[in-house]
Amino acid sequence: MAKENFYIGYLPSAPKPLKRFLSRFVWLTIPILLVFAVSLVLYQKDYVTSTFEIGQLSTIEGMLTYEPVPMLKVPLGKNDQGKEQYQSVLLVDFGKKGAEESLRKIEATHGALEGKSLTLEGTLIYYDGKSLLEMTKSENAFVKVEGGSLASQTKIIGKVNLRGEIADPKCYFGVMKPGEGKPHRSCAARCIAGGIPPVFKVEQNGTVDYYLVKGAGGKAIYEELFSIIAERVSLEGQAYQVDDWKVIEIDDLSEIKRLSQGGLPNPPMCSF
Amino acid sequence: MSVKYASILWNRQKKRYDLAMLILMVIYLATFSAIQVVFHPNITVDSLIIRSTATLSFIMLHIILIIGPLSRIDERFLPLLYNRRHLGVTMFLVAFVHGIFSMNLFHNFGAVNPLLSVFTSNPNYASVSQYPFQTLGFFALLILFLMAATSHDFWLKNLSPKIWKTLHMLVYVAYALIVMHVVLGVLQQETSPVLVGLMVLGMLMIIGFHLWAGVLEGRREAVFSAKESFIKICRVEEIDENCAKVVIVQEENIAIFKYEGKVSAINNVCKHQNGPLGEGKMVDGCITCPWHGYQYLPENGCSPAPFTEKVTTYDVKVEDGYVFVNPNPHPEGTAVEPATI
Ligand code: HEM
Ligand code: FES
């Protein structure tokens, strides 16, 4: 009689030879799954050593400045020429939001903060010589404010044409991995639209350099960059350096050029 | 084929099926995570969850899609088909974890509703390399959700098998969406040819097994064109006892069963999910569908009481050791005298 091993699912048990066949099939899938797990992991890119000290609050004291972007400048002492050196700590809020709003709220109760020595509590983010403080508790990050004086050094670099990718510094320098490129694009766009200052990551001749991005005349730009965030682009503008951060002021947003990627067709540049 | 719908009828076979599935899933997730942590210690917990669930559910989808053709190529795979809905629902849940974690990480805590953000955070819909790939994942997840939510036989009955089947054919659309989700998303950054190769391998397997099963199917079903009312099909001995021969005559898909010295012909298409009744078997005097075990009486095409499914029946006769069938169908559930050998 044919079909001796006909399977009927609502009976409590399947015929023996069928059971044997199926359990062999299940055993066979194990090595296949292992091969997939191993190769999927081993053939992805490594994750960078950037750090977000999640769950661990630190207090940072430094001179507050809003220019070019909100940051605390922690004095490191004087250099050979007797000029004050600073380590800048970019300020960002909890979530995908810039620090401006919370700082203004603190000012509403404690008076103007610009140029004063401010102590904030938050979560540190750092990588590649740059650091940020997430004001995890927003305006409640405030610890104290004292008098102080800021002696920033500004150096003009001049007109530059740079190639790289606009990243949101919060994710790039620690919160997410990967915190750049296509998979992360939407998140970077949300962060920058939320007021986190855009950073241009320039990769040229094997070295990596970072620029804060501003519009003509030092105007803050966020959503204007929406359609090119996390893409390879070239930017043209005036560059200068304030203490340990370089800045590029883009003269003309419509001059931003997309650089072709991986041979896939490029769309015409979206108008801003 | 229940008239009352129990949530799910559990028995030992189903439990073993689910247990095997869960163990395989745990083996995958544990291996993936362990190797990640050893070779990429800098990975974040979020990325680990997003990547492990994404790849696991994608692999599960491949298995789901391959089971269909596999069980047509070799009947011994049929038990995997029988309980495939468990695999489908579980796959949806795993993909859901991936989707929710991605939405939370990439879109939450911003100024815009996360769902809206999926569609608006990247405006490059006209681009290929910059296309907002997450929207493709979103629609795939939506399809998987609809399928998981309607997987129970209650919905099969209430949506009508035709609509249900159409809905569940969308799994191929979901698969295509996920392939594009991966190609336009993570593969724009992770450029190793091994990763592309693995995905192409998966695609070739799915297409290959479907083609293979299709060719076998074509060979199995003899096609006749009819001029007279009764058509000579084959010798009686060519049909195994308690089994059927499937023929297509005048576009009628007919299963001719031989049992207890008799021959009967009913429509080959199961009322449940269009399973091939002719690849089933007579069990306790009933034709039993190989896919999920729905049963029909050979002499009238009706499911035994209390069930109510009915298929069309056909006149048969046996002369000089040959089986003849009349391809003009009787209305569903019409009693037809079996031919005696
Ligand atoms: C709301 C729905 C979804 C969203 C928002 C979403 C988002 C994402 C994101 C952001 C990535 C890149 C993550 C990374 O850098 O690794 C990704 C990758 C991926 N997604 Fe989805 N996805 C969704 C639905 C799905 C569904 C339904 C599947 C089905 C299996 C899926 C499968 C994958 C796969 C296989 C990858 C590549 C592996 C990885 O990078 O994690 N996604 N998805
Ligand atoms: S198709 Fe499900 S029992 Fe026939």
XYZ file of C-alpha atoms and ligand atoms in Angstrom:
660
model
C 0.000 0.000 0.000
C 1.371 3.404 -0.949
C 1.684 6.357 1.421
C 2.313 4.262 4.501
C 3.710 7.270 6.263
C 0.841 9.604 5.565
C 0.898 12.405 8.087
C -2.197 13.486 9.967
C -1.506 16.492 12.109
C -4.308 16.167 14.610
C -3.306 12.681 15.668
C -1.077 12.740 18.747
C 1.859 11.085 17.020
C 3.381 10.873 13.542
C 4.550 7.595 11.931
C 8.046 6.528 13.067
C 9.947 6.859 9.748
C 8.485 10.347 9.308
C 9.627 11.322 12.772
C 13.124 10.090 12.010
C 13.215 12.018 8.742
C 12.045 15.226 10.368
C 14.383 15.024 13.318
C 17.257 14.517 10.868
C 16.079 17.632 9.038
C 15.998 19.622 12.276
C 19.519 18.472 13.177
C 20.697 19.525 9.739
C 19.364 23.049 10.145
C 21.566 23.612 13.220
C 24.913 23.756 11.340
C 23.254 25.885 8.644
C 22.055 28.379 11.263
C 25.500 28.425 12.847
C 27.159 29.153 9.502
C 24.761 32.059 8.989
C 25.249 33.448 12.500
C 29.036 33.258 12.210
C 29.342 34.731 8.729
C 26.804 37.496 9.307
C 28.757 38.635 12.349
C 32.273 38.206 10.973
C 31.630 39.970 7.673
C 30.157 43.159 9.091
C 32.303 46.191 9.810
C 33.733 46.578 13.277
C 32.116 49.039 15.675
C 34.110 52.087 16.766
C 35.264 52.668 20.341
C 33.079 55.722 20.859
C 31.511 55.882 24.311
C 28.189 56.914 25.808
C 28.354 56.510 29.578
C 24.738 55.512 29.785
C 23.363 55.356 33.337
C 26.413 57.139 34.746
C 26.119 60.854 35.561
C 29.153 63.140 35.678
C 29.496 66.803 36.642
C 31.430 69.070 34.319
C 32.487 72.629 35.054
C 33.429 75.001 32.246
C 32.809 78.391 30.656
C 29.509 78.435 28.848
C 29.389 79.811 25.344
C 26.634 79.748 22.719
C 29.036 80.431 19.855
C 29.587 78.749 17.533
C 27.338 76.221 19.289
C 26.382 75.699 22.961
C 29.346 74.223 24.799
C 31.227 74.240 28.068
C 34.893 75.172 27.711
C 36.944 73.406 30.337
C 40.236 75.260 30.968
C 43.300 73.054 30.532
C 45.923 75.635 31.538
C 48.120 77.961 29.500
C 50.292 77.015 26.538
C 53.874 78.189 25.730
C 52.634 81.585 24.542
C 50.651 82.089 27.717
C 47.291 81.539 25.972
C 44.515 79.670 27.763
C 43.758 76.204 26.299
C 40.289 74.650 26.447
C 38.696 71.269 25.982
C 35.257 71.978 24.564
C 32.342 69.870 25.686
C 29.398 70.200 23.279
C 26.056 70.361 25.044
C 23.027 68.419 23.885
C 19.726 67.623 25.560
C 18.110 64.285 26.329
C 16.742 62.607 23.192
C 17.054 64.163 19.763
C 17.258 67.765 20.929
C 19.764 70.583 21.192
C 20.743 72.130 24.543
C 19.521 75.669 23.773
C 16.034 75.360 25.265
C 17.170 73.887 28.586
C 19.967 76.461 28.875
C 17.460 79.278 28.348
C 15.268 77.815 31.088
C 18.233 77.759 33.453
C 18.947 81.390 32.546
C 15.364 82.288 33.372
C 16.012 81.349 37.013
C 19.733 81.974 37.398
C 20.399 84.915 35.073
C 22.629 85.140 31.991
C 25.163 82.309 31.732
C 27.251 83.256 28.713
C 30.941 83.455 29.583
C 30.372 82.328 33.167
C 31.658 79.206 34.824
C 28.762 76.778 34.776
C 28.569 73.338 36.341
C 26.212 70.820 34.742
C 25.398 67.242 35.491
C 24.866 64.800 32.637
C 26.047 61.823 30.684
C 29.380 61.975 28.896
C 29.847 61.069 25.243
C 33.349 60.944 23.769
C 35.399 59.648 20.841
C 38.370 60.671 18.737
C 39.388 63.590 20.969
C 35.942 65.199 21.028
C 33.468 65.152 23.885
C 29.856 66.008 24.563
C 27.645 66.180 27.616
C 24.051 65.031 27.372
C 21.933 67.101 29.772
C 20.067 63.937 30.676
C 17.795 65.764 33.117
C 17.375 68.780 30.803
C 17.199 72.044 32.808
C 17.678 70.072 36.031
C 21.212 69.393 34.846
C 22.079 72.725 36.493
C 24.398 72.417 39.492
C 25.880 75.890 39.982
C 27.067 79.029 38.223
C 29.981 81.270 39.183
C 31.757 84.225 37.622
C 34.569 83.554 35.177
C 36.232 84.757 32.082
C 36.606 83.117 28.727
C 39.656 83.848 26.607
C 38.920 81.983 23.391
C 41.402 81.958 20.534
C 39.996 82.276 17.015
C 42.148 81.469 14.003
C 41.028 82.110 10.419
C 41.581 79.156 8.068
C 40.068 80.738 4.957
C 38.050 79.425 2.034
C 37.862 75.629 1.877
C 36.219 72.957 -0.216
C 35.780 69.782 1.799
C 34.423 66.318 1.132
C 32.726 64.273 3.782
C 29.503 63.453 5.539
C 27.240 65.493 7.792
C 26.723 63.593 11.034
C 24.910 64.326 14.239
C 27.610 64.489 16.889
C 25.507 62.956 19.633
C 25.115 59.611 17.875
C 28.391 59.736 15.995
C 30.581 60.358 19.047
C 28.938 57.685 21.156
C 25.242 57.042 21.450
C 24.829 54.766 18.442
C 26.872 52.256 16.529
C 26.958 52.627 13.662
C 26.214 56.334 14.239
C 26.797 57.387 10.642
C 26.027 56.322 7.082
C 22.868 55.142 5.386
C 21.321 52.913 8.082
C 21.646 55.736 10.588
C 20.540 58.510 8.238
C 16.997 59.033 9.535
C 18.156 59.275 13.093
C 20.842 61.829 12.252
C 18.241 63.888 10.390
C 15.927 63.839 13.420
C 18.747 64.811 15.784
C 19.906 67.719 13.638
C 16.356 68.907 12.993
C 15.939 68.843 16.784
C 18.738 71.372 17.232
C 21.773 69.157 17.765
C 24.536 71.035 15.942
C 25.552 69.341 12.674
C 29.151 68.177 12.393
C 30.936 67.649 9.078
C 33.159 64.587 9.185
C 35.904 65.110 6.644
C 37.896 62.126 5.523
C 40.792 63.172 3.342
C 44.094 61.407 2.671
C 43.396 58.871 5.389
C 42.900 61.430 8.138
C 39.639 62.379 9.795
C 38.785 65.927 10.765
C 35.621 67.463 12.186
C 33.950 70.822 11.470
C 30.909 72.387 13.053
C 28.587 73.472 10.254
C 27.003 76.936 10.117
C 25.267 78.997 7.478
C 26.499 82.211 5.914
C 27.361 84.854 8.533
C 27.379 82.267 11.311
C 23.641 81.559 11.153
C 22.652 78.249 12.738
C 21.309 75.768 10.167
C 19.515 72.539 10.957
C 16.570 71.475 8.819
C 18.144 73.131 5.808
C 20.523 70.164 5.677
C 17.791 67.526 5.932
C 18.059 66.081 2.452
C 21.823 65.504 2.430
C 22.521 64.308 5.941
C 24.676 61.164 6.122
C 25.552 61.292 2.424
C 28.914 61.908 0.775
C 28.862 65.590 -0.150
C 31.254 68.425 -0.831
C 30.859 71.698 1.070
C 32.383 75.042 0.213
C 32.739 77.911 2.653
C 34.792 79.964 5.082
C 36.591 78.007 7.752
C 38.023 79.096 11.076
C 38.994 77.508 14.337
C 37.816 78.479 17.823
C 40.004 76.810 20.441
C 39.759 73.060 19.766
C 36.885 73.089 17.213
C 36.980 73.931 13.532
C 33.945 75.590 11.978
C 32.806 75.905 8.374
C 30.347 78.616 7.343
C 28.672 77.525 4.126
C 28.364 80.521 1.792
C 25.668 79.144 -0.447
C 23.601 76.083 0.475
C 22.697 75.463 -3.161
C 26.402 74.915 -3.885
C 26.461 71.695 -1.838
C 27.288 68.813 -4.174
C 26.375 65.183 -3.785
C 29.284 62.856 -4.522
C 28.281 59.703 -6.338
C 28.127 56.600 -4.206
C 28.948 53.088 -5.226
C 27.980 53.682 -8.841
C 24.274 53.911 -8.060
C 22.459 56.709 -9.869
C 22.308 60.004 -8.054
C 19.163 62.082 -7.892
C 19.254 65.743 -8.738
C 19.989 67.849 -5.675
C 16.844 68.678 -3.761
C 16.263 72.380 -3.506
C 16.468 73.776 0.006
C -12.250 21.866 9.801
C -13.854 22.652 13.072
C -17.283 24.164 13.281
C -16.415 25.643 16.644
C -13.107 27.453 16.753
C -10.850 26.472 19.581
C -8.002 28.962 19.955
C -5.437 26.392 18.899
C -5.760 22.646 19.291
C -2.595 21.488 20.975
C -1.289 18.013 20.705
C 2.070 16.370 21.153
C 3.102 16.866 17.540
C 2.431 20.572 17.647
C 4.281 20.910 20.914
C 7.296 19.117 19.470
C 7.155 21.354 16.408
C 7.103 24.491 18.503
C 9.786 23.201 20.826
C 12.117 22.415 17.926
C 11.435 25.861 16.465
C 12.152 27.641 19.743
C 15.337 25.675 20.375
C 16.634 26.492 16.883
C 15.813 30.170 17.430
C 17.638 30.233 20.757
C 20.664 28.498 19.207
C 20.797 31.168 16.498
C 20.340 34.146 18.810
C 22.840 32.830 21.350
C 25.489 32.120 18.713
C 24.952 35.450 16.955
C 25.163 37.423 20.197
C 28.115 35.506 21.603
C 30.205 35.967 18.454
C 29.221 39.643 18.252
C 30.348 40.288 21.803
C 33.610 38.401 21.325
C 34.575 39.862 17.944
C 32.876 43.249 18.216
C 32.961 44.120 21.925
C 32.083 47.760 21.165
C 28.608 46.926 19.856
C 25.715 48.570 21.689
C 22.881 46.545 23.185
C 20.417 48.248 20.819
C 22.396 47.324 17.724
C 22.754 43.760 18.984
C 18.997 43.415 19.432
C 18.187 45.110 16.131
C 20.624 43.041 14.103
C 20.008 39.673 15.759
C 16.217 39.861 15.450
C 16.399 41.257 11.905
C 18.588 38.456 10.633
C 16.713 35.744 12.553
C 13.326 36.767 11.195
C 14.698 37.073 7.667
C 16.131 33.548 7.895
C 12.799 32.269 9.268
C 11.002 33.846 6.330
C 13.233 31.881 3.949
C 12.336 28.641 5.725
C 8.635 29.515 5.601
C 8.814 30.152 1.872
C 10.797 26.999 1.148
C 8.546 24.607 3.101
C 5.755 24.895 0.520
C 7.725 23.676 -2.500
C 9.773 21.252 -0.353
C 6.675 19.390 0.709
C 5.539 19.097 -2.888
C 8.947 17.747 -3.862
C 9.089 15.262 -0.981
C 5.933 14.383 0.944
C 7.917 13.753 4.089
C 8.165 17.520 4.561
C 4.384 17.820 4.809
C 4.355 17.916 8.627
C 6.388 21.138 8.418
C 3.698 22.629 6.196
C 0.950 21.444 8.485
C 2.055 23.686 11.335
C 3.596 26.425 9.241
C 1.358 29.073 10.757
C 3.228 28.708 14.075
C 6.428 29.533 12.234
C 4.740 32.461 10.503
C 3.328 34.028 13.645
C 6.621 33.600 15.496
C 8.533 35.116 12.582
C 6.243 38.132 12.700
C 6.878 38.561 16.424
C 10.655 38.471 15.936
C 10.437 41.003 13.072
C 8.181 43.124 15.272
C 10.875 43.322 17.963
C 13.324 44.493 15.282
C 10.850 47.066 13.932
C 9.912 48.439 17.351
C 13.521 48.725 18.512
C 14.483 50.464 15.258
C 11.556 52.872 15.476
C 12.351 53.632 19.098
C 16.059 54.129 18.575
C 16.007 56.013 15.279
C 12.755 57.931 15.531
C 11.640 58.282 19.134
C 12.640 61.138 21.483
C 12.470 63.650 18.652
C 10.098 66.452 17.773
C 8.015 64.310 15.390
C 5.831 61.275 16.000
C 8.071 58.201 15.383
C 5.669 56.698 12.859
C 5.518 59.929 10.878
C 9.275 60.213 11.184
C 9.799 56.852 9.427
C 8.237 58.412 6.339
C 9.558 61.976 6.574
C 13.052 61.832 8.068
C 14.610 60.951 4.724
C 12.945 62.741 1.807
C 14.964 61.073 -0.975
C 12.152 58.999 -2.466
C 13.454 59.766 -5.968
C 16.884 58.342 -5.208
C 18.049 54.742 -5.374
C 21.092 54.724 -3.110
C 19.521 57.151 -0.629
C 15.972 55.732 -0.762
C 14.230 55.754 2.671
C 14.600 51.997 3.158
C 12.875 51.887 6.529
C 9.498 52.526 4.878
C 9.916 49.239 2.970
C 10.477 47.402 6.251
C 7.407 49.094 7.647
C 5.122 47.852 4.851
C 6.616 44.376 5.082
C 5.879 44.359 8.795
C 2.320 45.482 8.098
C 1.779 42.564 5.711
C 3.295 40.128 8.198
C 1.004 41.516 10.864
C -2.114 41.056 8.727
C -1.084 37.500 7.949
C -0.299 36.639 11.561
C -3.541 38.227 12.762
C -5.647 36.283 10.263
C -3.747 33.005 10.513
C -6.468 31.244 12.498
C -9.116 29.210 10.660
C -11.762 31.564 12.026
C -10.522 34.199 9.594
C -10.118 31.714 6.780
C -13.823 30.992 7.050
C -14.948 34.550 7.581
C -12.810 36.159 4.916
C -13.620 33.331 2.459
C -10.752 31.051 1.382
C -10.213 33.067 -1.782
C -9.599 36.393 -0.053
C -7.621 34.635 2.644
C -5.393 32.927 0.118
C -4.846 36.204 -1.744
C -3.936 37.929 1.509
C -1.486 35.190 2.342
C 0.086 35.294 -1.127
C 1.254 38.777 -0.064
C 4.037 36.988 1.794
C 5.934 37.100 -1.506
C 5.448 40.877 -1.625
C 6.708 41.096 1.954
C 9.762 39.047 0.995
C 10.514 41.370 -1.932
C 10.068 44.438 0.295
C 12.480 43.032 2.869
C 15.080 42.229 0.212
C 14.907 45.871 -0.931
C 14.902 47.024 2.725
C 18.215 45.244 3.179
C 19.748 46.192 -0.192
C 18.904 49.892 0.102
C 19.566 49.976 3.839
C 22.287 48.148 5.628
C 24.030 46.909 2.455
C 24.726 50.540 1.490
C 27.065 50.578 4.469
C 28.029 46.952 5.018
C 29.566 46.196 1.659
C 31.121 42.760 2.186
C 30.405 40.517 -0.819
C 29.812 37.646 1.624
C 26.703 39.391 2.979
C 25.398 40.096 -0.530
C 26.265 36.509 -1.472
C 24.294 35.032 1.433
C 21.229 37.021 0.435
C 21.520 36.009 -3.221
C 21.924 32.383 -2.095
C 18.682 32.659 -0.124
C 16.906 34.155 -3.100
C 18.167 31.436 -5.454
C 17.000 28.748 -3.030
C 13.505 30.180 -2.847
C 13.193 30.589 -6.614
C 14.878 27.260 -7.336
C 12.639 25.184 -5.054
C 9.525 26.855 -6.441
C 10.574 26.093 -10.025
C 11.496 22.506 -9.149
C 8.163 21.900 -7.443
C 6.348 23.479 -10.383
C 8.037 21.164 -12.877
C 7.192 18.073 -10.777
C 3.617 19.244 -10.438
C 3.272 19.622 -14.182
C 4.548 16.070 -14.679
C 2.262 14.595 -12.052
C -0.942 15.990 -13.482
C -1.908 14.330 -16.739
C -3.788 16.719 -18.991
C -6.578 15.373 -21.228
C -8.723 17.158 -23.717
C -12.233 15.775 -23.965
C -14.446 15.264 -26.957
C -16.765 12.672 -25.507
C -18.427 12.693 -22.127
C -16.376 9.805 -20.639
C -12.642 9.925 -21.085
C -10.264 7.026 -20.719
C -7.717 7.904 -18.039
C -5.528 4.903 -17.181
C -5.473 1.262 -16.147
C -6.960 0.503 -12.745
C -3.614 -0.908 -11.508
C -1.945 2.429 -12.107
C -3.758 3.856 -9.102
C -2.437 2.692 -5.721
C -4.930 1.393 -3.187
C -6.314 4.229 -1.020
C -4.544 6.777 -3.208
C -5.470 8.899 -6.186
C -4.450 9.851 -9.675
C -4.780 13.533 -10.489
C -5.903 14.567 -13.972
C -6.834 17.860 -15.553
C -9.643 17.524 -18.077
C -11.382 20.537 -19.600
C -9.748 22.649 -16.912
C -11.345 20.473 -14.219
C -8.761 19.423 -11.615
C -9.906 15.887 -10.689
C -8.630 13.399 -8.102
C -9.590 9.784 -8.882
C -9.370 7.576 -5.782
C -9.226 3.777 -5.616
C -10.316 2.074 -2.388
C -11.993 -1.151 -1.259
C -12.486 -2.356 -4.837
C -14.160 0.905 -5.857
C -13.232 4.075 -7.778
C -14.568 7.607 -7.068
C -13.677 11.017 -8.482
C -13.912 14.342 -6.666
C -12.469 17.799 -7.235
C -8.772 17.909 -6.382
C -8.871 21.288 -4.606
C -9.373 21.309 -0.846
C -11.880 23.810 0.525
C -9.557 24.752 3.340
C -6.576 26.319 1.620
C -6.677 24.781 -1.840
C -4.535 21.818 -0.810
C -4.118 18.995 -3.385
C -6.592 16.300 -2.213
C -5.247 13.844 -4.790
C -1.895 13.885 -2.976
C -3.696 12.839 0.175
C -4.895 9.431 1.212
C -8.008 7.536 2.290
C -8.053 7.419 6.081
C -10.950 5.683 7.877
C -13.014 5.769 4.695
C -12.407 9.488 4.098
C -10.214 11.268 1.583
C -7.773 13.173 3.805
C -6.058 16.352 2.646
C -2.273 16.175 2.901
C -1.948 19.760 4.006
C -4.025 20.052 7.167
C -6.105 16.901 7.273
C -9.546 18.100 6.134
C -11.647 15.072 5.156
C -14.192 14.301 2.428
C -16.310 11.243 1.701
C -15.357 9.795 -1.701
C -18.947 9.007 -2.741
C -20.356 12.546 -2.338
C -17.469 15.003 -1.753
C -18.910 16.065 1.610
C -16.976 16.373 4.849
C -18.354 13.928 7.435
C -20.808 15.495 9.913
C -20.645 17.830 11.761
C -18.422 19.486 9.163
C -19.903 21.220 6.169
C -17.243 21.469 3.461
C -18.266 20.151 0.030
C -16.441 19.698 -3.263
C -17.744 18.811 -6.736
C -17.993 15.156 -7.775
C -17.662 13.395 -11.133
C -19.128 10.301 -12.797
C -16.669 7.424 -13.131
C -16.777 3.989 -14.717
C -14.437 1.028 -15.054
C -14.428 -0.963 -18.307
C -11.972 -3.634 -19.452
C -9.633 -2.714 -16.632
C -9.583 0.994 -17.601
C -10.817 3.943 -15.556
C -13.047 6.470 -17.305
C -14.159 9.831 -15.906
C -16.778 12.333 -17.069
C -15.254 15.819 -16.587
C -18.617 17.591 -16.317
C -18.866 18.303 -12.592
C -21.882 17.627 -10.441
C -22.787 20.383 -7.991
C -20.723 20.324 -4.793
C -21.702 17.487 -2.486
C -23.718 15.476 -5.067
C -23.703 11.758 -4.337
C -22.282 9.661 -7.201
C -22.317 5.863 -7.269
C -18.663 4.667 -7.086
C -17.580 2.417 -9.974
C -16.813 -1.115 -8.891
C -13.732 -2.854 -10.212
C 8.807 49.350 11.041
C 9.509 48.489 10.423
C 11.016 48.463 10.288
C 11.967 49.431 10.573
C 11.752 50.830 11.116
C 13.249 48.855 10.265
C 14.473 49.513 10.404
C 15.685 48.978 10.095
C 16.942 49.651 10.247
C 17.120 51.067 10.780
C 17.919 48.808 9.827
C 19.417 49.067 9.823
C 19.943 48.738 11.175
C 21.418 48.489 11.240
O 22.187 49.429 11.108
O 21.808 47.360 11.439
C 17.284 47.583 9.399
C 17.948 46.495 8.920
C 17.328 45.273 8.617
N 15.986 44.998 8.687
Fe 14.537 46.281 9.241
N 13.066 47.564 9.812
C 11.716 47.295 9.820
C 11.115 46.114 9.450
C 11.770 44.960 9.076
C 11.120 43.705 8.803
C 9.623 43.417 8.861
C 12.083 42.827 8.486
C 11.802 41.372 8.184
C 12.568 40.394 8.400
C 13.363 43.541 8.547
C 14.608 42.991 8.273
C 15.796 43.667 8.322
C 17.067 43.074 8.010
C 17.298 41.607 7.594
C 18.028 44.070 8.185
C 19.540 43.936 7.963
C 20.214 43.515 9.205
C 20.465 44.687 10.121
O 21.121 45.646 9.712
O 19.983 44.687 11.257
N 13.126 44.840 8.915
N 15.918 47.714 9.578
S -5.729 22.749 2.464
Fe -5.764 22.698 4.585
S -6.650 20.765 4.854
Fe -6.671 20.904 2.779
